């Protein structure tokens, strides 16, 4: 009675004899019913692996059907039929069990069945040790037979979707999504993590993750859809809800930007996707199907996409060339606007007693232009090129000043002003 269970002495070689295991821990062990979503990531709980392994040890189809009629569909169930894992299989008990459950088994079937039973018990102990010593690393890879069976079922269910070529997720991505589903812990997978089986992979170091560049919009969209197929494979999300999320996300790239603003870029799409999953992790959304059959990620993806943080990341950015190329010249104050000979001193006096107003910058006009009644700037405040007005030409490349007459502001130099009158 109580919530504490002390392991059987047969598990002593696993170094578990001094541990106390809670009831909640035991519920996650190999005694879980077949067909549980976690079974996908375990050799012991995979029905497809059970059938494939029975064929490999040459157990007859009749014996396999007899086992399935009695409800034995996984190696985890078979491990506890005769004896206990970690102990020798009792010969008499094994023969009696086979006579009652597989009466038509031949001598070869009995040998194959005993071999399969021994393997099931060994795998059960190995997985139990991994669940205790390395809980996050345990059952991280999906069995090959289970992977092929689920991918085939996925291709049959998603008739209009071709899961091949750029949309076929790699094994590492499938294993990672299945591991997240098994642990019930969501992690962000960037577009670069969704590598293809046939793609060229870039390995920087021995322990680095495999990566593939995803720079263009099409590559990013394909990468996100591959990730969605992997999450659908692990039963973490339904494909319809995830595909609608990707469509809504990339629909922002079709929005017409306001004047002087850019369209939504690919980097903004990737950043918004990262913020969506960050929001899901903050809300503790589980990548796991609930008891009532609903998948929390189906609705949470769209709610996070509409959040303030994600919407802010999907705003149009101002263009670099949005500002005017012309310099906002200030209206210049010339010496002729002040008393002759006192402009400089008056400007200083204004700086001291200006009452908070800064006087316009003082410009010295060449004597040639000043004697002819010329100005330093146009009526709009743009400075006039003195070299052009005096000599009729300017040697400064891309001169920012106006090449007009300093007196009448015409399209000629002040030197030629009399000729134009």
Tab-separated table of C-alpha atoms in Angstrom:
chain	number	residue	atom	x	y	z
A	1	UNK	CA	0.000	0.000	0.000
A	2	UNK	CA	1.055	3.575	-0.507
A	3	UNK	CA	2.764	5.378	-3.355
A	4	UNK	CA	6.163	3.683	-3.049
A	5	UNK	CA	7.220	0.446	-4.701
A	6	UNK	CA	10.497	-1.399	-4.035
A	7	UNK	CA	11.817	-3.240	-7.113
A	8	UNK	CA	12.004	-7.027	-7.276
A	9	UNK	CA	15.295	-8.650	-6.388
A	10	UNK	CA	15.646	-9.784	-10.009
A	11	UNK	CA	16.454	-6.163	-10.940
A	12	UNK	CA	19.411	-5.980	-8.575
A	13	UNK	CA	21.945	-6.166	-11.380
A	14	UNK	CA	20.414	-2.928	-12.687
A	15	UNK	CA	21.474	-1.189	-9.448
A	16	UNK	CA	17.844	-0.383	-8.677
A	17	UNK	CA	17.555	-2.347	-5.430
A	18	UNK	CA	18.205	0.735	-3.295
A	19	UNK	CA	15.806	2.990	-5.203
A	20	UNK	CA	12.190	3.684	-4.404
A	21	UNK	CA	10.048	4.061	-7.524
A	22	UNK	CA	6.811	6.047	-7.386
A	23	UNK	CA	3.552	4.883	-8.914
A	24	UNK	CA	3.680	7.701	-11.485
A	25	UNK	CA	7.078	6.378	-12.631
A	26	UNK	CA	5.808	2.811	-12.930
A	27	UNK	CA	2.952	3.936	-15.153
A	28	UNK	CA	5.531	5.029	-17.728
A	29	UNK	CA	7.399	1.735	-17.768
A	30	UNK	CA	7.053	-1.129	-20.193
A	31	UNK	CA	3.721	-2.240	-18.732
A	32	UNK	CA	1.880	0.434	-20.708
A	33	UNK	CA	-0.829	-0.852	-23.006
A	34	UNK	CA	-0.026	-1.513	-26.639
A	35	UNK	CA	-0.941	1.243	-29.014
A	36	UNK	CA	0.007	3.993	-26.573
A	37	UNK	CA	1.533	6.974	-28.416
A	38	UNK	CA	4.843	6.461	-26.567
A	39	UNK	CA	5.104	3.032	-28.133
A	40	UNK	CA	6.330	4.583	-31.340
A	41	UNK	CA	9.726	5.428	-29.862
A	42	UNK	CA	10.401	2.044	-28.252
A	43	UNK	CA	11.532	-1.279	-29.676
A	44	UNK	CA	9.716	-2.984	-26.839
A	45	UNK	CA	6.356	-1.328	-27.500
A	46	UNK	CA	6.344	-1.237	-31.294
A	47	UNK	CA	3.859	-3.597	-32.938
A	48	UNK	CA	5.569	-3.263	-36.304
A	49	UNK	CA	8.924	-4.223	-34.803
A	50	UNK	CA	7.315	-7.239	-33.095
A	51	UNK	CA	6.014	-8.565	-36.428
A	52	UNK	CA	9.292	-7.805	-38.232
A	53	UNK	CA	11.395	-9.463	-35.545
A	54	UNK	CA	9.160	-12.555	-35.468
A	55	UNK	CA	9.722	-12.938	-39.200
A	56	UNK	CA	13.480	-12.535	-38.773
A	57	UNK	CA	13.686	-15.363	-36.195
A	58	UNK	CA	11.551	-17.453	-38.594
A	59	UNK	CA	8.519	-17.837	-36.375
A	60	UNK	CA	5.682	-19.194	-38.510
A	61	UNK	CA	2.738	-17.006	-39.448
A	62	UNK	CA	0.372	-19.405	-37.689
A	63	UNK	CA	2.247	-18.968	-34.410
A	64	UNK	CA	2.275	-15.183	-34.816
A	65	UNK	CA	-1.482	-15.167	-35.433
A	66	UNK	CA	-1.988	-17.358	-32.355
A	67	UNK	CA	-0.044	-14.893	-30.236
A	68	UNK	CA	-2.000	-11.958	-31.629
A	69	UNK	CA	-5.305	-13.715	-30.927
A	70	UNK	CA	-4.300	-13.860	-27.273
A	71	UNK	CA	-3.442	-10.138	-27.298
A	72	UNK	CA	0.348	-10.380	-27.566
A	73	UNK	CA	1.310	-7.640	-30.014
A	74	UNK	CA	4.581	-6.238	-28.637
A	75	UNK	CA	7.831	-7.549	-27.202
A	76	UNK	CA	7.028	-5.701	-23.982
A	77	UNK	CA	3.974	-7.918	-23.428
A	78	UNK	CA	5.838	-11.064	-24.377
A	79	UNK	CA	8.638	-10.298	-21.916
A	80	UNK	CA	6.407	-10.992	-18.901
A	81	UNK	CA	4.622	-14.133	-20.097
A	82	UNK	CA	7.017	-16.758	-18.733
A	83	UNK	CA	9.267	-15.977	-15.794
A	84	UNK	CA	10.605	-12.485	-15.252
A	85	UNK	CA	13.220	-10.413	-17.080
A	86	UNK	CA	16.682	-11.031	-15.694
A	87	UNK	CA	16.025	-14.672	-14.745
A	88	UNK	CA	16.420	-17.938	-16.611
A	89	UNK	CA	13.324	-19.030	-18.521
A	90	UNK	CA	11.775	-22.019	-16.680
A	91	UNK	CA	11.672	-24.860	-19.198
A	92	UNK	CA	8.556	-26.633	-17.892
A	93	UNK	CA	6.646	-23.370	-17.469
A	94	UNK	CA	7.611	-22.331	-20.999
A	95	UNK	CA	6.435	-25.633	-22.498
A	96	UNK	CA	3.109	-25.469	-20.655
A	97	UNK	CA	2.571	-21.878	-21.754
A	98	UNK	CA	3.265	-22.727	-25.402
A	99	UNK	CA	0.969	-25.738	-25.233
A	100	UNK	CA	-1.900	-23.566	-23.972
A	101	UNK	CA	-1.386	-20.504	-26.195
A	102	UNK	CA	0.380	-21.835	-29.299
A	103	UNK	CA	-0.761	-25.450	-29.519
A	104	UNK	CA	0.099	-25.860	-33.213
A	105	UNK	CA	3.731	-24.726	-32.784
A	106	UNK	CA	6.360	-27.016	-34.240
A	107	UNK	CA	9.758	-27.720	-32.681
A	108	UNK	CA	11.255	-24.970	-34.830
A	109	UNK	CA	8.520	-22.571	-33.701
A	110	UNK	CA	9.238	-23.382	-30.054
A	111	UNK	CA	12.929	-22.588	-30.539
A	112	UNK	CA	12.131	-19.352	-32.364
A	113	UNK	CA	9.556	-18.395	-29.741
A	114	UNK	CA	12.024	-19.016	-26.935
A	115	UNK	CA	14.598	-16.887	-28.721
A	116	UNK	CA	12.034	-14.118	-29.185
A	117	UNK	CA	11.047	-14.325	-25.515
A	118	UNK	CA	14.675	-14.061	-24.390
A	119	UNK	CA	15.224	-11.061	-26.649
A	120	UNK	CA	12.062	-9.388	-25.334
A	121	UNK	CA	13.187	-9.775	-21.726
A	122	UNK	CA	16.673	-8.467	-22.533
A	123	UNK	CA	15.275	-5.402	-24.300
A	124	UNK	CA	12.885	-4.782	-21.421
A	125	UNK	CA	15.741	-4.686	-18.930
A	126	UNK	CA	17.880	-2.516	-21.231
A	127	UNK	CA	15.123	0.039	-21.661
A	128	UNK	CA	14.333	0.032	-17.958
A	129	UNK	CA	17.973	0.822	-17.198
A	130	UNK	CA	17.981	3.639	-19.754
A	131	UNK	CA	14.775	5.130	-18.352
A	132	UNK	CA	16.319	5.322	-14.879
A	133	UNK	CA	19.922	6.319	-15.639
A	134	UNK	CA	19.402	8.426	-18.812
A	135	UNK	CA	15.721	9.380	-19.017
A	136	UNK	CA	16.182	11.895	-21.848
A	137	UNK	CA	18.298	9.598	-23.993
A	138	UNK	CA	16.087	6.550	-23.532
A	139	UNK	CA	14.052	5.461	-26.544
A	140	UNK	CA	15.143	8.433	-28.626
A	141	UNK	CA	15.309	6.615	-31.955
A	142	UNK	CA	12.194	5.310	-33.683
A	143	UNK	CA	12.474	1.630	-34.676
A	144	UNK	CA	12.997	1.128	-38.381
A	145	UNK	CA	9.897	-1.019	-38.850
A	146	UNK	CA	7.764	1.430	-36.872
A	147	UNK	CA	9.105	4.363	-38.899
A	148	UNK	CA	8.282	2.730	-42.221
A	149	UNK	CA	4.829	1.679	-41.044
A	150	UNK	CA	3.913	5.156	-39.834
A	151	UNK	CA	5.288	6.875	-42.926
A	152	UNK	CA	3.269	4.536	-45.113
A	153	UNK	CA	0.135	5.244	-43.097
A	154	UNK	CA	0.889	8.962	-43.341
A	155	UNK	CA	1.150	8.747	-47.135
A	156	UNK	CA	-2.184	6.930	-47.254
A	157	UNK	CA	-3.944	9.431	-44.993
A	158	UNK	CA	-2.534	12.568	-46.687
A	159	UNK	CA	-3.562	11.648	-50.211
A	160	UNK	CA	-3.025	15.062	-51.762
A	161	UNK	CA	0.454	15.471	-50.233
A	162	UNK	CA	3.510	13.888	-51.840
A	163	UNK	CA	5.851	12.966	-48.985
A	164	UNK	CA	8.964	12.596	-51.061
A	165	UNK	CA	11.804	14.688	-52.400
A	166	UNK	CA	11.934	18.111	-50.679
A	167	UNK	CA	8.986	17.234	-48.411
A	168	UNK	CA	10.392	13.984	-47.021
A	169	UNK	CA	11.757	14.572	-43.496
A	170	UNK	CA	15.045	12.985	-42.508
A	171	UNK	CA	15.416	10.336	-39.861
A	172	UNK	CA	17.026	12.709	-37.399
A	173	UNK	CA	14.050	15.058	-37.642
A	174	UNK	CA	11.563	12.198	-37.213
A	175	UNK	CA	13.446	10.881	-34.190
A	176	UNK	CA	13.611	14.340	-32.610
A	177	UNK	CA	9.869	14.991	-32.998
A	178	UNK	CA	9.049	11.525	-31.702
A	179	UNK	CA	11.335	12.097	-28.727
A	180	UNK	CA	9.607	15.404	-27.941
A	181	UNK	CA	6.250	13.643	-28.051
A	182	UNK	CA	7.489	10.854	-25.779
A	183	UNK	CA	8.829	13.321	-23.183
A	184	UNK	CA	5.918	15.735	-23.590
A	185	UNK	CA	8.410	18.607	-23.905
A	186	UNK	CA	8.348	20.960	-26.878
A	187	UNK	CA	11.582	22.325	-28.365
A	188	UNK	CA	12.096	24.754	-31.212
A	189	UNK	CA	13.406	23.202	-34.418
A	190	UNK	CA	14.790	25.797	-36.814
A	191	UNK	CA	14.349	25.403	-40.599
A	192	UNK	CA	18.007	24.386	-40.905
A	193	UNK	CA	17.384	21.357	-38.672
A	194	UNK	CA	14.876	19.795	-41.102
A	195	UNK	CA	17.445	18.091	-43.318
A	196	UNK	CA	16.659	15.743	-46.176
A	197	UNK	CA	17.904	12.189	-46.498
A	198	UNK	CA	19.271	12.851	-49.998
A	199	UNK	CA	20.566	16.386	-49.358
A	200	UNK	CA	24.148	17.358	-48.941
A	201	UNK	CA	24.750	17.722	-45.227
A	202	UNK	CA	27.236	20.093	-43.649
A	203	UNK	CA	28.991	18.692	-40.582
A	204	UNK	CA	31.102	21.257	-38.751
A	205	UNK	CA	32.203	19.056	-35.859
A	206	UNK	CA	31.611	15.516	-34.749
A	207	UNK	CA	28.932	16.567	-32.251
A	208	UNK	CA	27.302	19.313	-34.335
A	209	UNK	CA	23.779	18.876	-35.644
A	210	UNK	CA	23.328	18.184	-39.320
A	211	UNK	CA	22.283	21.315	-41.132
A	212	UNK	CA	21.125	22.395	-44.567
A	213	UNK	CA	20.914	26.042	-45.698
A	214	UNK	CA	17.417	27.463	-45.955
A	215	UNK	CA	17.849	30.945	-47.395
A	216	UNK	CA	15.134	31.421	-49.984
A	217	UNK	CA	11.430	31.628	-49.239
A	218	UNK	CA	10.753	28.327	-51.002
A	219	UNK	CA	13.457	26.521	-49.046
A	220	UNK	CA	12.150	27.882	-45.756
A	221	UNK	CA	8.581	26.909	-46.624
A	222	UNK	CA	9.657	23.394	-47.562
A	223	UNK	CA	11.686	23.122	-44.357
A	224	UNK	CA	8.727	24.191	-42.213
A	225	UNK	CA	6.435	21.736	-43.993
A	226	UNK	CA	8.944	18.923	-43.467
A	227	UNK	CA	8.925	19.789	-39.786
A	228	UNK	CA	5.126	19.699	-39.810
A	229	UNK	CA	5.147	16.253	-41.427
A	230	UNK	CA	7.531	15.072	-38.707
A	231	UNK	CA	5.247	16.437	-35.963
A	232	UNK	CA	2.275	14.778	-37.675
A	233	UNK	CA	4.306	11.566	-37.806
A	234	UNK	CA	4.773	11.752	-34.027
A	235	UNK	CA	1.043	12.512	-33.494
A	236	UNK	CA	1.887	15.877	-31.927
A	237	UNK	CA	-0.208	17.954	-34.337
A	238	UNK	CA	-2.698	17.366	-37.117
A	239	UNK	CA	-1.476	18.125	-40.620
A	240	UNK	CA	-4.464	20.304	-41.522
A	241	UNK	CA	-3.898	22.689	-38.608
A	242	UNK	CA	-0.136	22.880	-39.148
A	243	UNK	CA	-0.380	23.441	-42.905
A	244	UNK	CA	-2.867	26.255	-42.330
A	245	UNK	CA	-0.393	27.799	-39.866
A	246	UNK	CA	2.397	27.770	-42.489
A	247	UNK	CA	0.024	29.240	-45.097
A	248	UNK	CA	-1.004	32.080	-42.778
A	249	UNK	CA	2.625	32.731	-41.856
A	250	UNK	CA	3.813	33.049	-45.464
A	251	UNK	CA	0.723	35.053	-46.442
A	252	UNK	CA	2.405	38.039	-44.776
A	253	UNK	CA	4.939	38.110	-47.613
A	254	UNK	CA	2.120	38.988	-50.045
A	255	UNK	CA	1.018	42.092	-48.138
A	256	UNK	CA	1.638	45.321	-50.024
A	257	UNK	CA	3.940	47.569	-47.984
A	258	UNK	CA	3.189	51.259	-47.371
A	259	UNK	CA	5.216	53.845	-49.318
A	260	UNK	CA	8.918	53.860	-48.414
A	261	UNK	CA	8.619	50.479	-46.664
A	262	UNK	CA	9.871	47.021	-47.652
A	263	UNK	CA	7.949	43.789	-48.039
A	264	UNK	CA	8.128	41.155	-45.320
A	265	UNK	CA	11.449	39.340	-45.696
A	266	UNK	CA	12.321	35.662	-45.287
A	267	UNK	CA	14.343	36.449	-42.159
A	268	UNK	CA	11.239	38.009	-40.598
A	269	UNK	CA	9.250	34.849	-41.376
A	270	UNK	CA	11.889	32.681	-39.685
A	271	UNK	CA	12.014	34.999	-36.676
A	272	UNK	CA	8.212	34.979	-36.374
A	273	UNK	CA	8.198	31.182	-36.484
A	274	UNK	CA	10.781	31.103	-33.696
A	275	UNK	CA	8.684	33.483	-31.600
A	276	UNK	CA	5.603	31.292	-32.140
A	277	UNK	CA	7.351	28.248	-30.692
A	278	UNK	CA	8.846	30.363	-27.917
A	279	UNK	CA	5.300	31.378	-27.008
A	280	UNK	CA	4.173	27.728	-27.036
A	281	UNK	CA	7.028	26.749	-24.737
A	282	UNK	CA	6.187	29.615	-22.358
A	283	UNK	CA	2.559	28.434	-22.251
A	284	UNK	CA	3.757	24.851	-21.579
A	285	UNK	CA	1.961	23.419	-24.605
A	286	UNK	CA	2.586	19.675	-24.788
A	287	UNK	CA	3.419	18.101	-28.182
A	288	UNK	CA	1.264	15.155	-27.228
A	289	UNK	CA	-2.240	13.976	-27.958
A	290	UNK	CA	-4.526	14.349	-24.934
A	291	UNK	CA	-6.732	11.626	-23.493
A	292	UNK	CA	-9.798	12.928	-25.351
A	293	UNK	CA	-7.989	12.729	-28.697
A	294	UNK	CA	-7.339	16.458	-29.107
A	295	UNK	CA	-3.934	17.877	-29.980
A	296	UNK	CA	-3.204	21.087	-28.025
A	297	UNK	CA	-0.761	22.358	-30.663
A	298	UNK	CA	-3.529	22.593	-33.296
A	299	UNK	CA	-5.105	25.637	-31.696
A	300	UNK	CA	-2.059	26.968	-29.855
A	301	UNK	CA	-0.120	27.533	-33.100
A	302	UNK	CA	-2.722	29.971	-34.445
A	303	UNK	CA	-3.195	31.725	-31.105
A	304	UNK	CA	0.558	32.311	-30.826
A	305	UNK	CA	0.714	33.547	-34.423
A	306	UNK	CA	-1.814	36.262	-33.551
A	307	UNK	CA	0.034	37.354	-30.405
A	308	UNK	CA	1.526	40.811	-30.026
A	309	UNK	CA	5.139	39.636	-30.056
A	310	UNK	CA	4.771	37.752	-33.334
A	311	UNK	CA	2.725	40.508	-34.974
A	312	UNK	CA	5.415	43.041	-34.095
A	313	UNK	CA	8.055	40.877	-35.815
A	314	UNK	CA	5.912	40.798	-38.976
A	315	UNK	CA	5.683	44.579	-39.384
A	316	UNK	CA	6.969	46.245	-42.549
A	317	UNK	CA	10.454	47.693	-42.153
A	318	UNK	CA	11.351	51.150	-43.451
A	319	UNK	CA	13.381	51.179	-46.637
A	320	UNK	CA	16.964	52.422	-46.482
A	321	UNK	CA	16.299	54.888	-49.295
A	322	UNK	CA	13.070	56.175	-47.788
A	323	UNK	CA	14.544	59.527	-46.759
A	324	UNK	CA	15.119	62.258	-49.349
A	325	UNK	CA	18.484	62.249	-51.085
A	326	UNK	CA	18.637	66.052	-50.916
A	327	UNK	CA	20.151	67.545	-47.842
A	328	UNK	CA	17.658	69.561	-45.749
A	329	UNK	CA	19.563	72.820	-46.062
A	330	UNK	CA	18.977	75.485	-43.495
A	331	UNK	CA	18.240	79.020	-44.652
A	332	UNK	CA	21.552	80.806	-44.572
A	333	UNK	CA	22.005	84.314	-43.173
A	334	UNK	CA	24.269	86.486	-45.259
A	335	UNK	CA	26.259	89.549	-44.383
A	336	UNK	CA	23.989	91.740	-46.489
A	337	UNK	CA	21.100	90.944	-44.178
A	338	UNK	CA	22.916	92.658	-41.313
A	339	UNK	CA	24.607	96.026	-41.004
A	340	UNK	CA	27.764	96.118	-43.127
A	341	UNK	CA	30.785	95.299	-41.070
A	342	UNK	CA	28.759	94.394	-37.967
A	343	UNK	CA	27.234	91.124	-38.966
A	344	UNK	CA	29.805	89.010	-37.233
A	345	UNK	CA	29.615	90.899	-33.933
A	346	UNK	CA	25.844	90.998	-34.062
A	347	UNK	CA	25.741	87.296	-34.591
A	348	UNK	CA	27.755	86.745	-31.460
A	349	UNK	CA	25.539	89.104	-29.519
A	350	UNK	CA	22.501	87.225	-30.668
A	351	UNK	CA	24.025	84.023	-29.404
A	352	UNK	CA	24.241	85.511	-25.929
A	353	UNK	CA	20.878	87.272	-25.731
A	354	UNK	CA	18.836	85.404	-28.262
A	355	UNK	CA	16.233	84.329	-25.764
A	356	UNK	CA	16.586	80.617	-26.665
A	357	UNK	CA	16.563	81.074	-30.498
A	358	UNK	CA	19.665	80.142	-32.466
A	359	UNK	CA	20.562	82.506	-35.303
A	360	UNK	CA	21.009	81.147	-38.801
A	361	UNK	CA	24.622	80.319	-39.767
A	362	UNK	CA	26.553	83.341	-41.123
A	363	UNK	CA	28.077	82.960	-44.606
A	364	UNK	CA	30.736	85.249	-46.088
A	365	UNK	CA	29.881	86.145	-49.712
A	366	UNK	CA	32.768	86.776	-52.079
A	367	UNK	CA	33.298	90.464	-52.976
A	368	UNK	CA	32.618	89.789	-56.687
A	369	UNK	CA	29.141	88.474	-55.893
A	370	UNK	CA	28.416	90.973	-53.080
A	371	UNK	CA	29.255	93.983	-55.295
A	372	UNK	CA	26.775	92.778	-57.903
A	373	UNK	CA	23.959	92.244	-55.388
A	374	UNK	CA	24.299	88.481	-55.322
A	375	UNK	CA	23.013	86.100	-52.662
A	376	UNK	CA	24.452	83.077	-50.883
A	377	UNK	CA	21.329	80.907	-51.154
A	378	UNK	CA	18.194	80.504	-53.223
A	379	UNK	CA	14.798	81.643	-51.898
A	380	UNK	CA	14.195	78.042	-50.756
A	381	UNK	CA	17.346	78.084	-48.621
A	382	UNK	CA	19.597	75.987	-50.842
A	383	UNK	CA	23.224	77.228	-50.967
A	384	UNK	CA	24.577	78.596	-54.258
A	385	UNK	CA	27.914	77.491	-55.648
A	386	UNK	CA	30.163	80.595	-55.528
A	387	UNK	CA	32.719	79.043	-57.895
A	388	UNK	CA	30.110	78.521	-60.599
A	389	UNK	CA	28.680	82.034	-60.166
A	390	UNK	CA	32.131	83.662	-60.274
A	391	UNK	CA	33.943	81.652	-62.991
A	392	UNK	CA	31.047	80.084	-64.906
A	393	UNK	CA	32.118	76.512	-64.126
A	394	UNK	CA	32.655	74.208	-61.144
A	395	UNK	CA	35.439	71.636	-60.775
A	396	UNK	CA	33.955	69.847	-57.730
A	397	UNK	CA	32.582	66.386	-58.699
A	398	UNK	CA	28.919	65.987	-57.754
A	399	UNK	CA	28.832	69.448	-56.230
A	400	UNK	CA	25.921	69.608	-53.745
A	401	UNK	CA	25.372	73.352	-54.246
A	402	UNK	CA	23.051	74.909	-56.780
A	403	UNK	CA	24.601	76.001	-60.099
A	404	UNK	CA	22.415	79.079	-60.671
A	405	UNK	CA	22.872	82.824	-60.889
A	406	UNK	CA	23.503	84.308	-57.443
A	407	UNK	CA	21.389	87.362	-58.314
A	408	UNK	CA	18.345	86.263	-60.355
A	409	UNK	CA	18.649	82.513	-59.667
A	410	UNK	CA	18.508	81.760	-63.389
A	411	UNK	CA	20.150	78.859	-65.144
A	412	UNK	CA	23.375	80.792	-65.821
A	413	UNK	CA	26.359	82.071	-63.891
A	414	UNK	CA	26.472	85.518	-62.338
A	415	UNK	CA	29.423	86.179	-64.615
A	416	UNK	CA	26.990	86.089	-67.552
A	417	UNK	CA	24.141	87.902	-65.820
A	418	UNK	CA	24.323	91.051	-67.969
A	419	UNK	CA	24.203	89.005	-71.124
A	420	UNK	CA	20.936	87.416	-69.958
A	421	UNK	CA	19.175	90.675	-69.093
